[in-house]
Amino acid sequence: MLTILAQRLAAVRMPSFGRLASALASALLALPTLGSGSAWLQAPPRTPPSALPDLGKGQRPAGLGPQRYATDGRPLAAMSESARAASSQAGPPAQHHVTQMVELRDALARVQAGETIELAPGRYRWTRQLSTQSGGRPGEPIVLRARQTGSVHIEVDAQAALAIVHPYWLVENLTLQGVCALPVDCEHAFHVMGAAVGTVIRNNRMIDFNAHIKVNGLRGEWPDLGLVQHNSLLNSQARPVQRPVTPFDLVGASHWLVRDNEVRHVHRPDARATSYGLYMKGGGEGGRIEHNLVICSERNINEPGARIGISLGGGLTGTPYARSQAHEHRGGVVQFNVVAHCNDTGLDANRAVEALFADNLLINTAGISLRGGAQAHLLRNRLDGRIRERQGSRAESQHNQVGDSRRWFMDADALDLRRP
């Protein structure tokens, strides 16, 4: 089953967007491969250099152009970078113009499908969570935006900035920063729940939250078919909290695409805690995590607390919150990602089944781990560390290379992925 799944998915290659995909694809294909049984147990993690590049990931100044939808209502990833450059960032005129918080609350109450709420340039301070009041439709989302990337800065002193509980919302071009006196009080920039099918969160910059984007079910409904693209999910320092630190935290939802995002500084300084850059868990299926850059530690990589880059399954899900008890995630695809400077594994599967990990590059991590009876196909990955199968897990491995990434590139630790 895993081999058939891998052949089917690998045969249909996704188009390469941006410098990261093209550089990574050419670099990986040029490297010799080792047998799937090879493993290299590395020394303690290396200290990351400063000022690591974004490799074309995260928020883009030029914007992403018009949002498109498939015939089944699924939001499609943005067009290529060259095509975006010729398109207008602003989009169609807005119906609701906002210059202060009272106007935003009024706009949320009145906005209808196909309409846009536009925040005027400036700084805003949100001291309570706001919620959507109505929904859009495929091709006619409700849009909340800044007209120009970087022109709107929102200080969030609340558990979340916006709860999205209705379908087909699109949020773009905003900068949101948690400013709570206690870090535990700034949980999310966006909390996507229940009926919020078709949510799109793209080209935003989110700083200093525990779980910048949280996705979960509500009253038996699940917000499937979401898209998270070209966002920067950042923390300026460690999060001294007793709650999970996972910048993208998805529980139970299915068929989300997480693409072209930048995640940095995933750190909860607790020796008993494990933090994750991105994960999908809770019994959903069909998620795709592609073309992202995850840097677990920009500094202090050896401080207490385990840090994992990308996971299907995470730390498992309690029964009241799970969509299915049969698995943590089924049929997930994790491909063309760069994961760097994690003091634990770069890729992880925990009770995930029919998973595919393909064409990923792991730099200065402990490698790939399968646990909890996970089943995954590992195809053309390059990694420091090793591949581990634990607790009855099973991996089918083809054309992976396990070794020392510093021998493969000009300066792997600095994310200079040119061939030497």
JSON list of C-alpha atoms in Angstrom, two decimals, residues 9-203:
[
{"chain": "A", "resi": 9, "resn": "LEU", "atom": "CA", "xyz": [2.16, 10.83, -5.56]},
{"chain": "A", "resi": 10, "resn": "ALA", "atom": "CA", "xyz": [5.74, 10.97, -6.74]},
{"chain": "A", "resi": 11, "resn": "ALA", "atom": "CA", "xyz": [4.70, 10.55, -10.37]},
{"chain": "A", "resi": 12, "resn": "VAL", "atom": "CA", "xyz": [2.73, 13.81, -10.24]},
{"chain": "A", "resi": 13, "resn": "ARG", "atom": "CA", "xyz": [5.37, 16.37, -9.30]},
{"chain": "A", "resi": 14, "resn": "MET", "atom": "CA", "xyz": [4.15, 19.69, -8.01]},
{"chain": "A", "resi": 15, "resn": "PRO", "atom": "CA", "xyz": [5.52, 22.69, -9.94]},
{"chain": "A", "resi": 16, "resn": "SER", "atom": "CA", "xyz": [8.54, 24.30, -8.30]},
{"chain": "A", "resi": 17, "resn": "PHE", "atom": "CA", "xyz": [7.87, 27.81, -7.00]},
{"chain": "A", "resi": 18, "resn": "GLY", "atom": "CA", "xyz": [10.64, 30.20, -6.00]},
{"chain": "A", "resi": 19, "resn": "ARG", "atom": "CA", "xyz": [14.37, 29.88, -5.46]},
{"chain": "A", "resi": 20, "resn": "LEU", "atom": "CA", "xyz": [14.14, 27.25, -2.74]},
{"chain": "A", "resi": 21, "resn": "ALA", "atom": "CA", "xyz": [12.40, 24.58, -4.81]},
{"chain": "A", "resi": 22, "resn": "SER", "atom": "CA", "xyz": [14.61, 24.94, -7.88]},
{"chain": "A", "resi": 23, "resn": "ALA", "atom": "CA", "xyz": [17.85, 25.09, -5.90]},
{"chain": "A", "resi": 24, "resn": "LEU", "atom": "CA", "xyz": [16.82, 22.20, -3.66]},
{"chain": "A", "resi": 25, "resn": "ALA", "atom": "CA", "xyz": [15.60, 19.99, -6.50]},
{"chain": "A", "resi": 26, "resn": "SER", "atom": "CA", "xyz": [18.79, 20.42, -8.54]},
{"chain": "A", "resi": 27, "resn": "ALA", "atom": "CA", "xyz": [21.03, 19.99, -5.51]},
{"chain": "A", "resi": 28, "resn": "LEU", "atom": "CA", "xyz": [19.30, 16.83, -4.32]},
{"chain": "A", "resi": 29, "resn": "LEU", "atom": "CA", "xyz": [19.22, 15.19, -7.71]},
{"chain": "A", "resi": 30, "resn": "ALA", "atom": "CA", "xyz": [22.94, 15.82, -8.10]},
{"chain": "A", "resi": 31, "resn": "LEU", "atom": "CA", "xyz": [23.84, 13.97, -4.91]},
{"chain": "A", "resi": 32, "resn": "PRO", "atom": "CA", "xyz": [24.68, 10.26, -4.83]},
{"chain": "A", "resi": 33, "resn": "THR", "atom": "CA", "xyz": [22.33, 8.09, -2.79]},
{"chain": "A", "resi": 34, "resn": "LEU", "atom": "CA", "xyz": [22.96, 5.51, -0.12]},
{"chain": "A", "resi": 35, "resn": "GLY", "atom": "CA", "xyz": [20.97, 2.42, 0.69]},
{"chain": "A", "resi": 36, "resn": "SER", "atom": "CA", "xyz": [17.95, 2.79, 2.92]},
{"chain": "A", "resi": 37, "resn": "GLY", "atom": "CA", "xyz": [19.71, 0.92, 5.71]},
{"chain": "A", "resi": 38, "resn": "SER", "atom": "CA", "xyz": [22.49, 3.49, 6.01]},
{"chain": "A", "resi": 39, "resn": "ALA", "atom": "CA", "xyz": [22.45, 5.77, 9.04]},
{"chain": "A", "resi": 40, "resn": "TRP", "atom": "CA", "xyz": [24.78, 8.35, 10.53]},
{"chain": "A", "resi": 41, "resn": "LEU", "atom": "CA", "xyz": [24.51, 9.23, 14.19]},
{"chain": "A", "resi": 42, "resn": "GLN", "atom": "CA", "xyz": [25.62, 12.83, 14.46]},
{"chain": "A", "resi": 43, "resn": "ALA", "atom": "CA", "xyz": [27.36, 14.70, 17.26]},
{"chain": "A", "resi": 44, "resn": "PRO", "atom": "CA", "xyz": [25.42, 17.17, 19.44]},
{"chain": "A", "resi": 45, "resn": "PRO", "atom": "CA", "xyz": [23.62, 19.79, 17.34]},
{"chain": "A", "resi": 46, "resn": "ARG", "atom": "CA", "xyz": [25.76, 22.56, 15.89]},
{"chain": "A", "resi": 47, "resn": "THR", "atom": "CA", "xyz": [25.24, 26.20, 16.83]},
{"chain": "A", "resi": 48, "resn": "PRO", "atom": "CA", "xyz": [23.31, 27.97, 14.04]},
{"chain": "A", "resi": 49, "resn": "PRO", "atom": "CA", "xyz": [24.97, 30.93, 12.35]},
{"chain": "A", "resi": 50, "resn": "SER", "atom": "CA", "xyz": [23.26, 34.30, 12.53]},
{"chain": "A", "resi": 51, "resn": "ALA", "atom": "CA", "xyz": [21.14, 36.03, 9.87]},
{"chain": "A", "resi": 52, "resn": "LEU", "atom": "CA", "xyz": [19.80, 32.96, 8.10]},
{"chain": "A", "resi": 53, "resn": "PRO", "atom": "CA", "xyz": [18.09, 33.71, 4.76]},
{"chain": "A", "resi": 54, "resn": "ASP", "atom": "CA", "xyz": [14.41, 33.03, 4.10]},
{"chain": "A", "resi": 55, "resn": "LEU", "atom": "CA", "xyz": [15.04, 31.19, 0.78]},
{"chain": "A", "resi": 56, "resn": "GLY", "atom": "CA", "xyz": [12.08, 32.96, -0.77]},
{"chain": "A", "resi": 57, "resn": "LYS", "atom": "CA", "xyz": [9.63, 31.72, 1.86]},
{"chain": "A", "resi": 58, "resn": "GLY", "atom": "CA", "xyz": [7.33, 33.62, 4.19]},
{"chain": "A", "resi": 59, "resn": "GLN", "atom": "CA", "xyz": [5.60, 36.95, 3.59]},
{"chain": "A", "resi": 60, "resn": "ARG", "atom": "CA", "xyz": [6.33, 38.50, 0.17]},
{"chain": "A", "resi": 61, "resn": "PRO", "atom": "CA", "xyz": [6.37, 42.29, -0.33]},
{"chain": "A", "resi": 62, "resn": "ALA", "atom": "CA", "xyz": [4.74, 42.05, -3.77]},
{"chain": "A", "resi": 63, "resn": "GLY", "atom": "CA", "xyz": [1.68, 40.12, -2.57]},
{"chain": "A", "resi": 64, "resn": "LEU", "atom": "CA", "xyz": [0.22, 36.98, -4.13]},
{"chain": "A", "resi": 65, "resn": "GLY", "atom": "CA", "xyz": [-2.27, 38.09, -6.76]},
{"chain": "A", "resi": 66, "resn": "PRO", "atom": "CA", "xyz": [-5.91, 36.95, -6.99]},
{"chain": "A", "resi": 67, "resn": "GLN", "atom": "CA", "xyz": [-7.01, 33.90, -5.02]},
{"chain": "A", "resi": 68, "resn": "ARG", "atom": "CA", "xyz": [-8.27, 31.03, -7.19]},
{"chain": "A", "resi": 69, "resn": "TYR", "atom": "CA", "xyz": [-10.52, 28.08, -6.33]},
{"chain": "A", "resi": 70, "resn": "ALA", "atom": "CA", "xyz": [-10.99, 24.61, -7.83]},
{"chain": "A", "resi": 71, "resn": "THR", "atom": "CA", "xyz": [-14.41, 23.44, -8.97]},
{"chain": "A", "resi": 72, "resn": "ASP", "atom": "CA", "xyz": [-14.82, 21.51, -5.72]},
{"chain": "A", "resi": 73, "resn": "GLY", "atom": "CA", "xyz": [-14.30, 24.71, -3.69]},
{"chain": "A", "resi": 74, "resn": "ARG", "atom": "CA", "xyz": [-10.72, 23.97, -2.72]},
{"chain": "A", "resi": 75, "resn": "PRO", "atom": "CA", "xyz": [-8.50, 27.09, -2.54]},
{"chain": "A", "resi": 76, "resn": "LEU", "atom": "CA", "xyz": [-5.56, 26.83, -4.93]},
{"chain": "A", "resi": 77, "resn": "ALA", "atom": "CA", "xyz": [-2.02, 27.91, -4.17]},
{"chain": "A", "resi": 78, "resn": "ALA", "atom": "CA", "xyz": [-0.92, 31.24, -5.63]},
{"chain": "A", "resi": 79, "resn": "MET", "atom": "CA", "xyz": [0.55, 31.43, -9.11]},
{"chain": "A", "resi": 80, "resn": "SER", "atom": "CA", "xyz": [4.27, 31.48, -9.78]},
{"chain": "A", "resi": 81, "resn": "GLU", "atom": "CA", "xyz": [6.39, 34.38, -8.54]},
{"chain": "A", "resi": 82, "resn": "SER", "atom": "CA", "xyz": [6.99, 35.81, -12.03]},
{"chain": "A", "resi": 83, "resn": "ALA", "atom": "CA", "xyz": [3.27, 35.86, -12.78]},
{"chain": "A", "resi": 84, "resn": "ARG", "atom": "CA", "xyz": [2.50, 37.43, -9.40]},
{"chain": "A", "resi": 85, "resn": "ALA", "atom": "CA", "xyz": [4.87, 40.29, -10.12]},
{"chain": "A", "resi": 86, "resn": "ALA", "atom": "CA", "xyz": [2.68, 41.38, -13.02]},
{"chain": "A", "resi": 87, "resn": "SER", "atom": "CA", "xyz": [-0.54, 41.23, -11.01]},
{"chain": "A", "resi": 88, "resn": "SER", "atom": "CA", "xyz": [-2.04, 43.83, -8.71]},
{"chain": "A", "resi": 89, "resn": "GLN", "atom": "CA", "xyz": [-1.59, 43.26, -5.00]},
{"chain": "A", "resi": 90, "resn": "ALA", "atom": "CA", "xyz": [-4.57, 45.39, -4.12]},
{"chain": "A", "resi": 91, "resn": "GLY", "atom": "CA", "xyz": [-7.31, 43.36, -5.79]},
{"chain": "A", "resi": 92, "resn": "PRO", "atom": "CA", "xyz": [-10.84, 44.69, -6.34]},
{"chain": "A", "resi": 93, "resn": "PRO", "atom": "CA", "xyz": [-12.08, 47.73, -4.41]},
{"chain": "A", "resi": 94, "resn": "ALA", "atom": "CA", "xyz": [-13.05, 47.22, -0.77]},
{"chain": "A", "resi": 95, "resn": "GLN", "atom": "CA", "xyz": [-16.63, 47.63, 0.46]},
{"chain": "A", "resi": 96, "resn": "HIS", "atom": "CA", "xyz": [-15.63, 48.27, 4.07]},
{"chain": "A", "resi": 97, "resn": "HIS", "atom": "CA", "xyz": [-12.82, 50.68, 4.97]},
{"chain": "A", "resi": 98, "resn": "VAL", "atom": "CA", "xyz": [-11.51, 50.51, 8.53]},
{"chain": "A", "resi": 99, "resn": "THR", "atom": "CA", "xyz": [-9.43, 53.09, 10.38]},
{"chain": "A", "resi": 100, "resn": "GLN", "atom": "CA", "xyz": [-10.15, 52.09, 13.99]},
{"chain": "A", "resi": 101, "resn": "MET", "atom": "CA", "xyz": [-11.33, 49.11, 16.01]},
{"chain": "A", "resi": 102, "resn": "VAL", "atom": "CA", "xyz": [-14.96, 50.17, 16.36]},
{"chain": "A", "resi": 103, "resn": "GLU", "atom": "CA", "xyz": [-15.23, 50.28, 12.57]},
{"chain": "A", "resi": 104, "resn": "LEU", "atom": "CA", "xyz": [-13.74, 46.81, 12.28]},
{"chain": "A", "resi": 105, "resn": "ARG", "atom": "CA", "xyz": [-16.29, 45.34, 14.69]},
{"chain": "A", "resi": 106, "resn": "ASP", "atom": "CA", "xyz": [-19.06, 46.99, 12.69]},
{"chain": "A", "resi": 107, "resn": "ALA", "atom": "CA", "xyz": [-17.63, 45.68, 9.41]},
{"chain": "A", "resi": 108, "resn": "LEU", "atom": "CA", "xyz": [-17.44, 42.12, 10.76]},
{"chain": "A", "resi": 109, "resn": "ALA", "atom": "CA", "xyz": [-21.13, 42.34, 11.63]},
{"chain": "A", "resi": 110, "resn": "ARG", "atom": "CA", "xyz": [-22.17, 43.63, 8.18]},
{"chain": "A", "resi": 111, "resn": "VAL", "atom": "CA", "xyz": [-19.81, 42.04, 5.65]},
{"chain": "A", "resi": 112, "resn": "GLN", "atom": "CA", "xyz": [-21.28, 39.57, 3.12]},
{"chain": "A", "resi": 113, "resn": "ALA", "atom": "CA", "xyz": [-19.92, 36.97, 0.71]},
{"chain": "A", "resi": 114, "resn": "GLY", "atom": "CA", "xyz": [-17.69, 38.46, -1.96]},
{"chain": "A", "resi": 115, "resn": "GLU", "atom": "CA", "xyz": [-16.97, 41.65, 0.00]},
{"chain": "A", "resi": 116, "resn": "THR", "atom": "CA", "xyz": [-13.67, 43.00, 1.35]},
{"chain": "A", "resi": 117, "resn": "ILE", "atom": "CA", "xyz": [-12.73, 44.63, 4.64]},
{"chain": "A", "resi": 118, "resn": "GLU", "atom": "CA", "xyz": [-9.64, 46.78, 4.17]},
{"chain": "A", "resi": 119, "resn": "LEU", "atom": "CA", "xyz": [-7.61, 48.19, 7.06]},
{"chain": "A", "resi": 120, "resn": "ALA", "atom": "CA", "xyz": [-6.10, 51.62, 6.44]},
{"chain": "A", "resi": 121, "resn": "PRO", "atom": "CA", "xyz": [-2.32, 51.84, 6.88]},
{"chain": "A", "resi": 122, "resn": "GLY", "atom": "CA", "xyz": [-1.23, 52.31, 10.48]},
{"chain": "A", "resi": 123, "resn": "ARG", "atom": "CA", "xyz": [-0.94, 50.58, 13.87]},
{"chain": "A", "resi": 124, "resn": "TYR", "atom": "CA", "xyz": [-3.88, 48.98, 15.64]},
{"chain": "A", "resi": 125, "resn": "ARG", "atom": "CA", "xyz": [-4.17, 47.46, 19.10]},
{"chain": "A", "resi": 126, "resn": "TRP", "atom": "CA", "xyz": [-6.63, 44.60, 19.62]},
{"chain": "A", "resi": 127, "resn": "THR", "atom": "CA", "xyz": [-7.40, 43.98, 23.28]},
{"chain": "A", "resi": 128, "resn": "ARG", "atom": "CA", "xyz": [-10.02, 41.31, 22.76]},
{"chain": "A", "resi": 129, "resn": "GLN", "atom": "CA", "xyz": [-10.62, 38.46, 20.37]},
{"chain": "A", "resi": 130, "resn": "LEU", "atom": "CA", "xyz": [-12.81, 39.24, 17.38]},
{"chain": "A", "resi": 131, "resn": "SER", "atom": "CA", "xyz": [-14.91, 36.64, 15.55]},
{"chain": "A", "resi": 132, "resn": "THR", "atom": "CA", "xyz": [-16.40, 36.27, 12.10]},
{"chain": "A", "resi": 133, "resn": "GLN", "atom": "CA", "xyz": [-20.17, 36.74, 11.87]},
{"chain": "A", "resi": 134, "resn": "SER", "atom": "CA", "xyz": [-20.91, 35.47, 8.34]},
{"chain": "A", "resi": 135, "resn": "GLY", "atom": "CA", "xyz": [-19.33, 33.38, 5.61]},
{"chain": "A", "resi": 136, "resn": "GLY", "atom": "CA", "xyz": [-18.28, 33.56, 1.97]},
{"chain": "A", "resi": 137, "resn": "ARG", "atom": "CA", "xyz": [-18.52, 31.11, -0.91]},
{"chain": "A", "resi": 138, "resn": "PRO", "atom": "CA", "xyz": [-16.00, 29.47, -3.26]},
{"chain": "A", "resi": 139, "resn": "GLY", "atom": "CA", "xyz": [-14.84, 32.20, -5.60]},
{"chain": "A", "resi": 140, "resn": "GLU", "atom": "CA", "xyz": [-16.59, 34.79, -3.41]},
{"chain": "A", "resi": 141, "resn": "PRO", "atom": "CA", "xyz": [-14.69, 34.74, -0.12]},
{"chain": "A", "resi": 142, "resn": "ILE", "atom": "CA", "xyz": [-14.91, 37.41, 2.53]},
{"chain": "A", "resi": 143, "resn": "VAL", "atom": "CA", "xyz": [-11.54, 39.16, 2.50]},
{"chain": "A", "resi": 144, "resn": "LEU", "atom": "CA", "xyz": [-9.81, 40.88, 5.41]},
{"chain": "A", "resi": 145, "resn": "ARG", "atom": "CA", "xyz": [-6.65, 42.59, 4.18]},
{"chain": "A", "resi": 146, "resn": "ALA", "atom": "CA", "xyz": [-4.13, 45.35, 4.12]},
{"chain": "A", "resi": 147, "resn": "ARG", "atom": "CA", "xyz": [-3.98, 46.88, 0.68]},
{"chain": "A", "resi": 148, "resn": "GLN", "atom": "CA", "xyz": [-0.17, 46.86, 0.73]},
{"chain": "A", "resi": 149, "resn": "THR", "atom": "CA", "xyz": [1.97, 44.30, 2.51]},
{"chain": "A", "resi": 150, "resn": "GLY", "atom": "CA", "xyz": [3.56, 45.73, 5.64]},
{"chain": "A", "resi": 151, "resn": "SER", "atom": "CA", "xyz": [1.31, 48.78, 5.85]},
{"chain": "A", "resi": 152, "resn": "VAL", "atom": "CA", "xyz": [-0.81, 47.48, 8.75]},
{"chain": "A", "resi": 153, "resn": "HIS", "atom": "CA", "xyz": [0.70, 46.44, 12.09]},
{"chain": "A", "resi": 154, "resn": "ILE", "atom": "CA", "xyz": [-1.65, 44.92, 14.68]},
{"chain": "A", "resi": 155, "resn": "GLU", "atom": "CA", "xyz": [-0.63, 44.61, 18.32]},
{"chain": "A", "resi": 156, "resn": "VAL", "atom": "CA", "xyz": [-2.58, 41.74, 19.88]},
{"chain": "A", "resi": 157, "resn": "ASP", "atom": "CA", "xyz": [-3.19, 41.81, 23.63]},
{"chain": "A", "resi": 158, "resn": "ALA", "atom": "CA", "xyz": [-5.71, 38.96, 23.68]},
{"chain": "A", "resi": 159, "resn": "GLN", "atom": "CA", "xyz": [-5.88, 35.17, 23.49]},
{"chain": "A", "resi": 160, "resn": "ALA", "atom": "CA", "xyz": [-6.37, 35.42, 19.71]},
{"chain": "A", "resi": 161, "resn": "ALA", "atom": "CA", "xyz": [-6.72, 38.21, 17.19]},
{"chain": "A", "resi": 162, "resn": "LEU", "atom": "CA", "xyz": [-9.47, 36.62, 15.06]},
{"chain": "A", "resi": 163, "resn": "ALA", "atom": "CA", "xyz": [-11.59, 33.51, 15.45]},
{"chain": "A", "resi": 164, "resn": "ILE", "atom": "CA", "xyz": [-12.70, 32.28, 12.00]},
{"chain": "A", "resi": 165, "resn": "VAL", "atom": "CA", "xyz": [-15.82, 30.15, 12.44]},
{"chain": "A", "resi": 166, "resn": "HIS", "atom": "CA", "xyz": [-17.53, 30.67, 9.06]},
{"chain": "A", "resi": 167, "resn": "PRO", "atom": "CA", "xyz": [-16.57, 29.35, 5.61]},
{"chain": "A", "resi": 168, "resn": "TYR", "atom": "CA", "xyz": [-14.46, 30.96, 2.92]},
{"chain": "A", "resi": 169, "resn": "TRP", "atom": "CA", "xyz": [-12.58, 33.72, 4.62]},
{"chain": "A", "resi": 170, "resn": "LEU", "atom": "CA", "xyz": [-9.31, 35.07, 3.19]},
{"chain": "A", "resi": 171, "resn": "VAL", "atom": "CA", "xyz": [-6.87, 37.06, 5.36]},
{"chain": "A", "resi": 172, "resn": "GLU", "atom": "CA", "xyz": [-3.79, 38.59, 3.74]},
{"chain": "A", "resi": 173, "resn": "ASN", "atom": "CA", "xyz": [-0.95, 41.10, 3.93]},
{"chain": "A", "resi": 174, "resn": "LEU", "atom": "CA", "xyz": [-1.20, 41.80, 7.68]},
{"chain": "A", "resi": 175, "resn": "THR", "atom": "CA", "xyz": [1.46, 41.97, 10.39]},
{"chain": "A", "resi": 176, "resn": "LEU", "atom": "CA", "xyz": [0.29, 40.74, 13.81]},
{"chain": "A", "resi": 177, "resn": "GLN", "atom": "CA", "xyz": [2.40, 40.74, 16.96]},
{"chain": "A", "resi": 178, "resn": "GLY", "atom": "CA", "xyz": [1.52, 39.36, 20.37]},
{"chain": "A", "resi": 179, "resn": "VAL", "atom": "CA", "xyz": [2.20, 41.94, 23.06]},
{"chain": "A", "resi": 180, "resn": "CYS", "atom": "CA", "xyz": [0.61, 40.28, 26.11]},
{"chain": "A", "resi": 181, "resn": "ALA", "atom": "CA", "xyz": [2.28, 41.00, 29.44]},
{"chain": "A", "resi": 182, "resn": "LEU", "atom": "CA", "xyz": [2.28, 37.23, 30.04]},
{"chain": "A", "resi": 183, "resn": "PRO", "atom": "CA", "xyz": [3.24, 35.14, 26.98]},
{"chain": "A", "resi": 184, "resn": "VAL", "atom": "CA", "xyz": [0.68, 32.49, 27.94]},
{"chain": "A", "resi": 185, "resn": "ASP", "atom": "CA", "xyz": [-2.10, 34.99, 27.21]},
{"chain": "A", "resi": 186, "resn": "CYS", "atom": "CA", "xyz": [-1.13, 35.37, 23.52]},
{"chain": "A", "resi": 187, "resn": "GLU", "atom": "CA", "xyz": [-2.20, 32.02, 22.14]},
{"chain": "A", "resi": 188, "resn": "HIS", "atom": "CA", "xyz": [-3.07, 32.56, 18.47]},
{"chain": "A", "resi": 189, "resn": "ALA", "atom": "CA", "xyz": [-3.07, 35.12, 15.71]},
{"chain": "A", "resi": 190, "resn": "PHE", "atom": "CA", "xyz": [-5.84, 33.14, 13.96]},
{"chain": "A", "resi": 191, "resn": "HIS", "atom": "CA", "xyz": [-8.06, 30.41, 15.38]},
{"chain": "A", "resi": 192, "resn": "VAL", "atom": "CA", "xyz": [-9.90, 28.48, 12.64]},
{"chain": "A", "resi": 193, "resn": "MET", "atom": "CA", "xyz": [-12.76, 26.32, 13.92]},
{"chain": "A", "resi": 194, "resn": "GLY", "atom": "CA", "xyz": [-15.80, 24.26, 13.03]},
{"chain": "A", "resi": 195, "resn": "ALA", "atom": "CA", "xyz": [-17.63, 25.41, 9.91]},
{"chain": "A", "resi": 196, "resn": "ALA", "atom": "CA", "xyz": [-14.71, 27.48, 8.58]},
{"chain": "A", "resi": 197, "resn": "VAL", "atom": "CA", "xyz": [-14.25, 25.40, 5.41]},
{"chain": "A", "resi": 198, "resn": "GLY", "atom": "CA", "xyz": [-12.06, 26.91, 2.70]},
{"chain": "A", "resi": 199, "resn": "THR", "atom": "CA", "xyz": [-10.16, 29.32, 4.95]},
{"chain": "A", "resi": 200, "resn": "VAL", "atom": "CA", "xyz": [-7.16, 31.02, 3.32]},
{"chain": "A", "resi": 201, "resn": "ILE", "atom": "CA", "xyz": [-4.43, 32.67, 5.43]},
{"chain": "A", "resi": 202, "resn": "ARG", "atom": "CA", "xyz": [-1.72, 34.04, 3.17]},
{"chain": "A", "resi": 203, "resn": "ASN", "atom": "CA", "xyz": [1.11, 36.54, 3.06]}
]
